PDB file of C-alpha atoms in Angstrom:
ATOM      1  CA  UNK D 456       3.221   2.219 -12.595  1.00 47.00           C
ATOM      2  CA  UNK D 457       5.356   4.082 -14.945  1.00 43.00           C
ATOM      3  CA  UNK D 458       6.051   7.736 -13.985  1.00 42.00           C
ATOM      4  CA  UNK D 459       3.362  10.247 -14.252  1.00 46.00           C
ATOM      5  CA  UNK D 460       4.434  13.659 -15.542  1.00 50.00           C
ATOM      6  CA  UNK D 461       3.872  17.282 -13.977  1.00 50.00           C
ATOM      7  CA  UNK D 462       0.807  18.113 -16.258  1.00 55.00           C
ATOM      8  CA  UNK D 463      -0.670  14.541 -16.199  1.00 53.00           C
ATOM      9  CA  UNK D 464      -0.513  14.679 -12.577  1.00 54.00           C
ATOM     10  CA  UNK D 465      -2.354  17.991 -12.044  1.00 54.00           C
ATOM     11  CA  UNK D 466      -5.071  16.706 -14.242  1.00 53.00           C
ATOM     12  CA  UNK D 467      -5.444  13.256 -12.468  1.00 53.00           C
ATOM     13  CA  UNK D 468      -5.188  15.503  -8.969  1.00 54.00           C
ATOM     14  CA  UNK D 469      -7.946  17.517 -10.184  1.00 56.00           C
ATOM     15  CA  UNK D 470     -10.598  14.427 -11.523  1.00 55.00           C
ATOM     16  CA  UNK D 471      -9.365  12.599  -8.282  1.00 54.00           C
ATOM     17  CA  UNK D 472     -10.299  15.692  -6.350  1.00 56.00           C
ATOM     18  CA  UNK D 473     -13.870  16.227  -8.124  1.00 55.00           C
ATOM     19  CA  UNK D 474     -14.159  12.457  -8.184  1.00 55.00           C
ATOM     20  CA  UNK D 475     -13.907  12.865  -3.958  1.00 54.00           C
ATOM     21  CA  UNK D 476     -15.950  15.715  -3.576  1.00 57.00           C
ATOM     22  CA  UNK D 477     -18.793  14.037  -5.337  1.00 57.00           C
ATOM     23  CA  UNK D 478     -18.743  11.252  -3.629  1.00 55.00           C
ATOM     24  CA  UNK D 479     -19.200  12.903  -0.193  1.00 55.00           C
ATOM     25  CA  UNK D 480     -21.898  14.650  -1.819  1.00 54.00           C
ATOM     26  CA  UNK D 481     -23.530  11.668  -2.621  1.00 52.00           C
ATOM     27  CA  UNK D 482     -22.671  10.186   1.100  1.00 52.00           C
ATOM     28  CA  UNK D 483     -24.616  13.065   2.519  1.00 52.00           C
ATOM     29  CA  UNK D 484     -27.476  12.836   0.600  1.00 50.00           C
ATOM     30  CA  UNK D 485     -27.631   8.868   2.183  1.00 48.00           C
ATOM     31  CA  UNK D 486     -28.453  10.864   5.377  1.00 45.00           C
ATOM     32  CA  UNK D 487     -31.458  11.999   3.691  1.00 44.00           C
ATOM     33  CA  UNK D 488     -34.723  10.487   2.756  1.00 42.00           C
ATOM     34  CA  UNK D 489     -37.326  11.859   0.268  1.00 44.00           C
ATOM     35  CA  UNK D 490     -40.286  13.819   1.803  1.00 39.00           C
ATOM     36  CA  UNK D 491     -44.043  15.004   0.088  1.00 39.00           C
ATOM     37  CA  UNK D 492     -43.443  17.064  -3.480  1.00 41.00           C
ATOM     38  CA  UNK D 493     -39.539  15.396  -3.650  1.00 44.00           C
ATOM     39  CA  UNK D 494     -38.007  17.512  -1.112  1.00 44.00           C
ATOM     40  CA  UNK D 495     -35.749  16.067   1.336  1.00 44.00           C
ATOM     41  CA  UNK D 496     -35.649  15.307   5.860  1.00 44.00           C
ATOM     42  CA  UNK D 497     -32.863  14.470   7.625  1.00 45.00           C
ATOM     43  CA  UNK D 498     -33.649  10.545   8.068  1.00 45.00           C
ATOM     44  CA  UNK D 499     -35.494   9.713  11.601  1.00 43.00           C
ATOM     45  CA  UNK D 500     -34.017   7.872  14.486  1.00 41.00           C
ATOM     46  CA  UNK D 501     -35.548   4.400  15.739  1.00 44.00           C
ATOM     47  CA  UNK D 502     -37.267   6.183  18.464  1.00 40.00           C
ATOM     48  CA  UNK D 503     -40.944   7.881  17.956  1.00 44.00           C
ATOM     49  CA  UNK D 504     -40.151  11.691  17.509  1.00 43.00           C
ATOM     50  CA  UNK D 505     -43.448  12.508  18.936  1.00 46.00           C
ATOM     51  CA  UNK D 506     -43.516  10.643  21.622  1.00 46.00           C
ATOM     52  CA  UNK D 507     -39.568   9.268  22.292  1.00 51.00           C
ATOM     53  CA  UNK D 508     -41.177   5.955  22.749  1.00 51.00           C
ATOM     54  CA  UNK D 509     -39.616   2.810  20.866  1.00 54.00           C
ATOM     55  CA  UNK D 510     -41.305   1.790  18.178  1.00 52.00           C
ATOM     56  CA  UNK D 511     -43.810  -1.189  18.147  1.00 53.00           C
ATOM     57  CA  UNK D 512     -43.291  -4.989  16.670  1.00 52.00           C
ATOM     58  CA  UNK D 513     -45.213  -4.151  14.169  1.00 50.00           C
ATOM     59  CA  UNK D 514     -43.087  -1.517  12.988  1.00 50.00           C
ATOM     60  CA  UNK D 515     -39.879  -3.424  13.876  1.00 50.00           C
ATOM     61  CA  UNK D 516     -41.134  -5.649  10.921  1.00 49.00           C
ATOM     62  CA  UNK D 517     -40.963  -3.372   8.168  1.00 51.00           C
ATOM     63  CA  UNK D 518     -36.809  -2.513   8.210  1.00 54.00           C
ATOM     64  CA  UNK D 519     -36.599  -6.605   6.990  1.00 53.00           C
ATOM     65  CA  UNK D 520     -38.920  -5.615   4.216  1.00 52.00           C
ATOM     66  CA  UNK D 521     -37.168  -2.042   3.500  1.00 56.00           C
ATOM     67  CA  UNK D 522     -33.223  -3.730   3.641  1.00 58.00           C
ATOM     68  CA  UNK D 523     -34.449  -6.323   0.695  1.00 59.00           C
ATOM     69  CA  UNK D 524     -36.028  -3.669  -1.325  1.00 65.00           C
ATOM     70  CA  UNK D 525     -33.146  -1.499  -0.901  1.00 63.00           C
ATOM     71  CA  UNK D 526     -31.105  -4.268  -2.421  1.00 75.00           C
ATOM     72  CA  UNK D 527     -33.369  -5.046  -5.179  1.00 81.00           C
ATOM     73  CA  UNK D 528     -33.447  -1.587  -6.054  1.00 86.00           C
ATOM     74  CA  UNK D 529     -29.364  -1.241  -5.752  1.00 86.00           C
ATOM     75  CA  UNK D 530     -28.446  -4.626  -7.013  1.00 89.00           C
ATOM     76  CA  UNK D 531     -25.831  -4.568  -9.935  1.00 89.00           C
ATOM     77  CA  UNK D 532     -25.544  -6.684 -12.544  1.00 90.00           C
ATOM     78  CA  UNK D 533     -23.171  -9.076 -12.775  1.00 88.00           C
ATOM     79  CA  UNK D 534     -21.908  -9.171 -16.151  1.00 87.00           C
ATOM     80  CA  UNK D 535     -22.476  -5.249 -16.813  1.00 87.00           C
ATOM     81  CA  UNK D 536     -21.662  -3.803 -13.725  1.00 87.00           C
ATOM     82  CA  UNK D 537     -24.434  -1.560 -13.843  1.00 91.00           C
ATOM     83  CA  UNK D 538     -28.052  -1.443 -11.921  1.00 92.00           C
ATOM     84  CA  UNK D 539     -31.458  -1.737 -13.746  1.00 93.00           C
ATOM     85  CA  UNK D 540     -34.596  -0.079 -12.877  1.00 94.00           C
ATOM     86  CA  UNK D 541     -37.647  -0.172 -15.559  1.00 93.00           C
ATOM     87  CA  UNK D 542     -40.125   2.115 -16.912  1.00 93.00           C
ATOM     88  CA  UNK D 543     -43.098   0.504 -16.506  1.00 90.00           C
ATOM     89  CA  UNK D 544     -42.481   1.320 -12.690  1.00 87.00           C
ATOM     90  CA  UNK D 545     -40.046   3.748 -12.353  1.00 93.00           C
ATOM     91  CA  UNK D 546     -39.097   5.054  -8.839  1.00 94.00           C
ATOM     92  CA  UNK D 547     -36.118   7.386  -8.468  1.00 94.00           C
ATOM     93  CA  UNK D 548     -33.364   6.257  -6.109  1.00 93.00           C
ATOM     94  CA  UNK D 549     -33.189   7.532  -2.394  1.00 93.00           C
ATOM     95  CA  UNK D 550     -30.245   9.599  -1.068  1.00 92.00           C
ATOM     96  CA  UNK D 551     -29.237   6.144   1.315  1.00 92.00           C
ATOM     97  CA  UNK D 552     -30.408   3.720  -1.969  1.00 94.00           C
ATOM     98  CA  UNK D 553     -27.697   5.932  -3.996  1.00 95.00           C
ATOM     99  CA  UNK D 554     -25.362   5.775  -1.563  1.00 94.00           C
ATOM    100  CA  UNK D 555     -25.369   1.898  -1.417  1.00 93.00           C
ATOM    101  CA  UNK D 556     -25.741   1.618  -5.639  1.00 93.00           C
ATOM    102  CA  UNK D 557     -22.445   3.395  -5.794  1.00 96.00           C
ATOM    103  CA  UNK D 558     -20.141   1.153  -3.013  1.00 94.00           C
ATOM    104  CA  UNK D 559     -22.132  -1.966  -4.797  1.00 93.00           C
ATOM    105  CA  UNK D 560     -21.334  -0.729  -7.942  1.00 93.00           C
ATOM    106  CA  UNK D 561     -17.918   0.150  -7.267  1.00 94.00           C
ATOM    107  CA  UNK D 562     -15.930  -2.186  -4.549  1.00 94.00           C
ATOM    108  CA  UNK D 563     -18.670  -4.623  -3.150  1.00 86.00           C
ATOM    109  CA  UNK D 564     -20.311  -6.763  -5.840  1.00 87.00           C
ATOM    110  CA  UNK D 565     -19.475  -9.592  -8.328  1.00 87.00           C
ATOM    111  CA  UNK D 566     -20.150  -6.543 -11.091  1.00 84.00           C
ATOM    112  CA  UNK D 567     -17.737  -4.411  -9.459  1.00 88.00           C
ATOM    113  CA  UNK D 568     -14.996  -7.431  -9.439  1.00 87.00           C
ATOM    114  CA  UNK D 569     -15.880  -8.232 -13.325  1.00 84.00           C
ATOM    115  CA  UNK D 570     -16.232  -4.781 -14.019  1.00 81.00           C
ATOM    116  CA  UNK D 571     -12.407  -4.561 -13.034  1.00 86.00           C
ATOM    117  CA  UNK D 572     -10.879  -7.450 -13.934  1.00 88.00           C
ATOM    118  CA  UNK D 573     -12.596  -8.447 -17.494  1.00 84.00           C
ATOM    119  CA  UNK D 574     -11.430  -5.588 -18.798  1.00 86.00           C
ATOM    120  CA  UNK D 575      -7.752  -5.569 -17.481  1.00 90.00           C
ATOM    121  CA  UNK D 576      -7.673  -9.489 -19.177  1.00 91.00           C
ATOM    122  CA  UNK D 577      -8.740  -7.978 -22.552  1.00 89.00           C
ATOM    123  CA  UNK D 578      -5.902  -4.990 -22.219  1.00 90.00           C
ATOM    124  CA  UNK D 579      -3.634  -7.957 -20.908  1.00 94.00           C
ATOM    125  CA  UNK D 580      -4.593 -10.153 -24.238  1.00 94.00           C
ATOM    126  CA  UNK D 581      -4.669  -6.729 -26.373  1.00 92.00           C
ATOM    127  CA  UNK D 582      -1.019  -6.235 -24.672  1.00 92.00           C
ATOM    128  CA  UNK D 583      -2.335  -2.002 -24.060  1.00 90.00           C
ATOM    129  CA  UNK D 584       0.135  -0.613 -23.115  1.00 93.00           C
ATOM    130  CA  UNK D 585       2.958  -2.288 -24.248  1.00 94.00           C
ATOM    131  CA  UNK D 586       4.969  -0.932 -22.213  1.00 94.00           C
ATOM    132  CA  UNK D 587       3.781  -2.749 -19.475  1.00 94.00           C
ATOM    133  CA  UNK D 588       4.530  -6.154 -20.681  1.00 91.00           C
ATOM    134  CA  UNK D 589       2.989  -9.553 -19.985  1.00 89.00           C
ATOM    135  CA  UNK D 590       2.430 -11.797 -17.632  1.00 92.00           C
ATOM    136  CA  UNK D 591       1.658 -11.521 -13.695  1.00 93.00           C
ATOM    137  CA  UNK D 592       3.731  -8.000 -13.323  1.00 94.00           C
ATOM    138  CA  UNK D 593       1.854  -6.719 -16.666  1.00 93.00           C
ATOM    139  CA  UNK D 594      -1.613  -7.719 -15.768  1.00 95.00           C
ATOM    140  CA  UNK D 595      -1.309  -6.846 -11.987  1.00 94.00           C
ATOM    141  CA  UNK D 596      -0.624  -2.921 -13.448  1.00 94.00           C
ATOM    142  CA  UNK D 597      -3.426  -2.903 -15.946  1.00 94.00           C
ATOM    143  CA  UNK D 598      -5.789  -4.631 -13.164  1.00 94.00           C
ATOM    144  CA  UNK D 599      -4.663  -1.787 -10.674  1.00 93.00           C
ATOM    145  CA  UNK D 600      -5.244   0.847 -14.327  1.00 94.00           C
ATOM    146  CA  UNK D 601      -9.135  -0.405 -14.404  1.00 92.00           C
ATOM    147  CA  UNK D 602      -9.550   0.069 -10.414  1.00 93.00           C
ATOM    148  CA  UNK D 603      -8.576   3.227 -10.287  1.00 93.00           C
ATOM    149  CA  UNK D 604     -10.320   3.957 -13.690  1.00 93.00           C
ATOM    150  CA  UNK D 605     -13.376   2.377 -12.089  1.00 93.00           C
ATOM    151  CA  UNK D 606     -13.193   4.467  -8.651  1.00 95.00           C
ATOM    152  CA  UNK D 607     -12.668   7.931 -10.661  1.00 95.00           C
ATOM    153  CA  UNK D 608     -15.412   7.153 -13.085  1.00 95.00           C
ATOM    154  CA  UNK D 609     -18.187   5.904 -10.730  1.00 95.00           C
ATOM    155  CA  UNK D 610     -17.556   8.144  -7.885  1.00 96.00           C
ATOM    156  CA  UNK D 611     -17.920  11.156 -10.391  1.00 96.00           C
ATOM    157  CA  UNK D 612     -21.245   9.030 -11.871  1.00 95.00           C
ATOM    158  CA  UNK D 613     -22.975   9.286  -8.962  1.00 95.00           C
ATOM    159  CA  UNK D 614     -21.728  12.254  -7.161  1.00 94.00           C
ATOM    160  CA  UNK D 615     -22.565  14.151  -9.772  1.00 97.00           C
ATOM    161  CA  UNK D 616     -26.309  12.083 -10.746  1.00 96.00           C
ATOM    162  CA  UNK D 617     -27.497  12.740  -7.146  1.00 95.00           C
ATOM    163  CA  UNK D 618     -26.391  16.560  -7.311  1.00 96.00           C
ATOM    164  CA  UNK D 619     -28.575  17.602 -10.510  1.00 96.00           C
ATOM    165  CA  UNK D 620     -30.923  14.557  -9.697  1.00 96.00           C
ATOM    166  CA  UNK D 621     -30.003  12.168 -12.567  1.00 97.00           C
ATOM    167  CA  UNK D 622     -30.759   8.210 -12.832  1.00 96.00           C
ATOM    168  CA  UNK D 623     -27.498   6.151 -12.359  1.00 95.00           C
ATOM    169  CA  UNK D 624     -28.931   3.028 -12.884  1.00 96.00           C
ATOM    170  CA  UNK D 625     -29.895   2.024 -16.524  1.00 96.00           C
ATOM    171  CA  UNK D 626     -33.328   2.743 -17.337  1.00 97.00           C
ATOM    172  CA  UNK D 627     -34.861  -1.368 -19.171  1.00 96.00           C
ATOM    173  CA  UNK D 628     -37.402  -0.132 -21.612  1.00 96.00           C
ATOM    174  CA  UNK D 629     -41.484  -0.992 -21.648  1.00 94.00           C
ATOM    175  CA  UNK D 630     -41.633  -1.312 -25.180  1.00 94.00           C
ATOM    176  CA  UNK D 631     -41.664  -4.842 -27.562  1.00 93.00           C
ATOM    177  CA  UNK D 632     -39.495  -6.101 -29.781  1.00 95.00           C
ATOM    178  CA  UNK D 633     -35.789  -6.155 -30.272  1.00 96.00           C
ATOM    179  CA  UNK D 634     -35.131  -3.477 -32.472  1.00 97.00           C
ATOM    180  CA  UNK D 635     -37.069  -1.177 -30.113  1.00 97.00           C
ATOM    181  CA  UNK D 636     -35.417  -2.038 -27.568  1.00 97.00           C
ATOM    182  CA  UNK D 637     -31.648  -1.986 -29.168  1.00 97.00           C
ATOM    183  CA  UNK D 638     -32.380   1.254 -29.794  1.00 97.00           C
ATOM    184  CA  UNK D 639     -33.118   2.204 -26.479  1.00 98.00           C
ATOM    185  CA  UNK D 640     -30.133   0.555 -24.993  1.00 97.00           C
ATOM    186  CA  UNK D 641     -28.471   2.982 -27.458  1.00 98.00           C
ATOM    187  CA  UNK D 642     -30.132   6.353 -26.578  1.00 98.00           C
ATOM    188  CA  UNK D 643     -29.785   5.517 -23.327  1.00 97.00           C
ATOM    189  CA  UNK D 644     -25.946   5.797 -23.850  1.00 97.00           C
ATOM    190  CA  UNK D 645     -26.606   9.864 -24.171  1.00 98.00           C
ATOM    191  CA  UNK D 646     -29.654  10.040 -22.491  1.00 98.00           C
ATOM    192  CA  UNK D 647     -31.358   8.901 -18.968  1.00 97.00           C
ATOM    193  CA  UNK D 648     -34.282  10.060 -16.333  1.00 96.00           C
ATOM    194  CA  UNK D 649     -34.711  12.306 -13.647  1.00 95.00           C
ATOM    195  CA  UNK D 650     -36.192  11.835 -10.285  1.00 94.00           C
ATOM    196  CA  UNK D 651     -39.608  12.812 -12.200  1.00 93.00           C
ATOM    197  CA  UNK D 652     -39.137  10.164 -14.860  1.00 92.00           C
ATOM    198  CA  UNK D 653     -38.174  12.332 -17.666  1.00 94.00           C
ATOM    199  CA  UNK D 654     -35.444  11.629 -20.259  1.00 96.00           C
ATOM    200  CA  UNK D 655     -32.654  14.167 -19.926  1.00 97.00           C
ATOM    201  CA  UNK D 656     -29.073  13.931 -21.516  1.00 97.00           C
ATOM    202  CA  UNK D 657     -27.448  11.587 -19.444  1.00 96.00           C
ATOM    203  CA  UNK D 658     -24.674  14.454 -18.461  1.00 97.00           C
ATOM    204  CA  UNK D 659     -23.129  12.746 -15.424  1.00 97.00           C
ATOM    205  CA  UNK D 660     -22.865   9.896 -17.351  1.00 96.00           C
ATOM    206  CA  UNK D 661     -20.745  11.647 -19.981  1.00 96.00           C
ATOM    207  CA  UNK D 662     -18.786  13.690 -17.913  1.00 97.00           C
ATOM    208  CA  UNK D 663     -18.033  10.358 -15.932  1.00 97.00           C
ATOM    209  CA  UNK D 664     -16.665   8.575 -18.663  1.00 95.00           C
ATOM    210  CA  UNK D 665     -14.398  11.296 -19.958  1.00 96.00           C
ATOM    211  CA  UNK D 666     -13.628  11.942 -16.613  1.00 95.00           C
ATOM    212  CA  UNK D 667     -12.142   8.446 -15.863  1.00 95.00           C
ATOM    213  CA  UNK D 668     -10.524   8.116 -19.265  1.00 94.00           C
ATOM    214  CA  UNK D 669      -8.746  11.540 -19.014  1.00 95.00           C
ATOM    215  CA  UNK D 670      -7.669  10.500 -15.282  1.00 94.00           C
ATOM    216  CA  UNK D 671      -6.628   6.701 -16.745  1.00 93.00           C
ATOM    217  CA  UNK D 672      -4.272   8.222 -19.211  1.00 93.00           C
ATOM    218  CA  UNK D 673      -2.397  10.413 -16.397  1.00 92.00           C
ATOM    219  CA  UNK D 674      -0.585   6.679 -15.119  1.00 94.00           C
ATOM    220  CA  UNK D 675       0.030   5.383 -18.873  1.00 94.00           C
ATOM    221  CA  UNK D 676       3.103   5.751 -20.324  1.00 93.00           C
ATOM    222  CA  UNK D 677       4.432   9.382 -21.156  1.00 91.00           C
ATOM    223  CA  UNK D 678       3.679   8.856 -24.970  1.00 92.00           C
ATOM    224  CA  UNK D 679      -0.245   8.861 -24.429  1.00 93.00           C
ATOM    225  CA  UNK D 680      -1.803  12.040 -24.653  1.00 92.00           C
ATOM    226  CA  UNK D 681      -5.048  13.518 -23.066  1.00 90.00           C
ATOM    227  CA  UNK D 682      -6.819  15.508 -25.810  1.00 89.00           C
ATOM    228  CA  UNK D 683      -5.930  12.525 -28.305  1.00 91.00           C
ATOM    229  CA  UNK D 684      -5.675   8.962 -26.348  1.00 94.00           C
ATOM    230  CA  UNK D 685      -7.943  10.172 -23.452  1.00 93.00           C
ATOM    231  CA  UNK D 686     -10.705  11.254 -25.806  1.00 95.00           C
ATOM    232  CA  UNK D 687      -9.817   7.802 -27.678  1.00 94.00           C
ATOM    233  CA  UNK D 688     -10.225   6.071 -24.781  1.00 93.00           C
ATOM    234  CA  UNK D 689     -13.611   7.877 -23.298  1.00 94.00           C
ATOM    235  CA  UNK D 690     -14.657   7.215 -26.718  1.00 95.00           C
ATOM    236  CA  UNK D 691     -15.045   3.608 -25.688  1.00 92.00           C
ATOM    237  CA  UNK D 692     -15.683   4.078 -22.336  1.00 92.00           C
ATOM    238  CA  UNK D 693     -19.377   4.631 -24.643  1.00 95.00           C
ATOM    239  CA  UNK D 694     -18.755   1.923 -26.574  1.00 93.00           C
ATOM    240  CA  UNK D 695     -19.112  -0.679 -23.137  1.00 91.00           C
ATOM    241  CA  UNK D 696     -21.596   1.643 -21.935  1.00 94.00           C
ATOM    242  CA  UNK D 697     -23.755   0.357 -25.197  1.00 96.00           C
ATOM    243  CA  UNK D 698     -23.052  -3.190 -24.353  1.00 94.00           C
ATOM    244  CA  UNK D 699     -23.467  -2.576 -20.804  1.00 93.00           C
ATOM    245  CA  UNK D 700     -26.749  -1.649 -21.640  1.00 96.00           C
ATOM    246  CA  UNK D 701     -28.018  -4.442 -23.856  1.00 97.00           C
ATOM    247  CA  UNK D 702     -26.966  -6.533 -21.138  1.00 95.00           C
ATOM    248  CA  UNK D 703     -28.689  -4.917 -18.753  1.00 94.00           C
ATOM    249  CA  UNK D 704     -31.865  -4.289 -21.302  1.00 97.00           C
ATOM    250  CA  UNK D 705     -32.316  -8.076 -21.983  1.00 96.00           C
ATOM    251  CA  UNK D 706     -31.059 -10.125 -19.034  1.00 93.00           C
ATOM    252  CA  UNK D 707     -34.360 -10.752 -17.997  1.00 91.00           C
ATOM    253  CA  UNK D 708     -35.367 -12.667 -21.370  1.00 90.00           C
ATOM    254  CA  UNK D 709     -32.303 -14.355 -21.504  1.00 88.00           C
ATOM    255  CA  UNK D 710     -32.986 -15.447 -17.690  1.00 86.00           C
ATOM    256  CA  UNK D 711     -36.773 -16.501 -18.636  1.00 85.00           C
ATOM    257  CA  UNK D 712     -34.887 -18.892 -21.460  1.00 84.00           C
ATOM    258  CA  UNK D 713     -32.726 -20.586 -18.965  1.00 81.00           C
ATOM    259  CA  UNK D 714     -35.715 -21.269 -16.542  1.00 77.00           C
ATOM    260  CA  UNK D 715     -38.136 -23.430 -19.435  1.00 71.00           C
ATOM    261  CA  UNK D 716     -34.940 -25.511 -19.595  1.00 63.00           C
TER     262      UNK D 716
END
């Protein structure tokens, strides 16, 4: 990648730093499970605690069930990149279930691929920047731009989500009809739940996608600025984050279409 100057570099070490610290945050709380009134207990061993014994058939049953929910519950869309939980019954993400979302969501998933490489081929086709030319050399540095965009923006996502308690998946709404529903694929932009199910502003969201745009622009050529291009370039961070969400909000009608067929 082109050279990255002094300033640009202290600002990329910083976001990179955050980005790191948030995401052992997030790795700790995976140690964790949720207890009575939301507080949390360090997750229990295979063995009875009471009695040290090891635990029946019966009970060796239920970790099948408990592994596919987890990956219902932490299951990323494909063409979004993004998880989906709804309203109707809304059940906040565990410390381990956030853990998982965010390495699914990130490097392990046919999302996480797309989420990299579609847009690197629209930067590639856009030729942004220019300086980086076309062809195999120019896409292989944009694909390596949206990576590391991609890392810096979802670590500091849900780092940051499971410190203040925030929803990291999108939130599908329970209401009817499109426009309804548009719109709350919109608000949800600026907006998302807490572990209790209430709508707060969707701050780890936002900071996220500044975050990664301000950290993006420290590897772009020297001419691109952070207070103007990064801002430009967080500012449609939001604009995918919008169709992200109408994907996410209406995948399951466009799924019910495909099955009458």
């Amino acid at each position: 990648m082109a050279y990255v100057q002094r300033p640009k570099r202290r600002i990329v070490g910083l976001l990179s730093g955050l980005a790191l610290l948030l995401t052992l945050s997030a790795a700790a709380a995976g140690q964790y499970v949720p207890v009575h009134g939301g507080d949390f207990a360090p997750r229990p061993t295979n063995l009875d605690q009471d009695s040290g014994a090891p635990p029946s058939p019966a009970d060796q049953s239920a970790p099948d069930a408990s592994v596919a929910d987890d990956r219902a519950r932490t299951s990323v869309n494909f063409a979004s990149g993004k998880g989906t939980v709804s309203e109707d019954d809304y059940r906040p993400l565990t410390g381990r279930e956030r853990w998982q979302y965010y390495v699914r969501a990130t490097y392990w998933s046919p999302g996480a691929v797309f989420g990299t490489a579609g847009p690197a081929i629209g930067a590639q086709i856009g030729n942004s920047p220019p300086e980086w030319g076309g062809g195999l050399k120019g896409y292989a540095q944009r694909l390596a731009s949206e990576f590391g965009n991609n890392i810096i923006t979802n670590s500091i996502q849900s780092g940051l989500a499971a410190l203040i308690k925030h929803e990291p998946r999108y939130v599908r709404s329970a209401k009817k009809g499109f426009l309804k529903r548009a719109g709350h694929a919109l608000a949800f932009v600026f907006v998302t739940y807490n572990d209790d199910g209430k709508v707060r502003p969707a701050i780890a969201n936002l900071v996220a996608d500044y975050g990664g745009a301000f950290a993006q622009i420290a590897w772009y050529p020297s001419r691109y600025t952070v207070r103007g291009d990064g801002v430009r370039l967080g500012n449609i961070a939001l604009g995918f984050n919008l169709i992200a969400n109408l994907i996410n909000e209406f995948t399951p009608d466009i799924k019910r279409v495909f099955k009458r067929k």
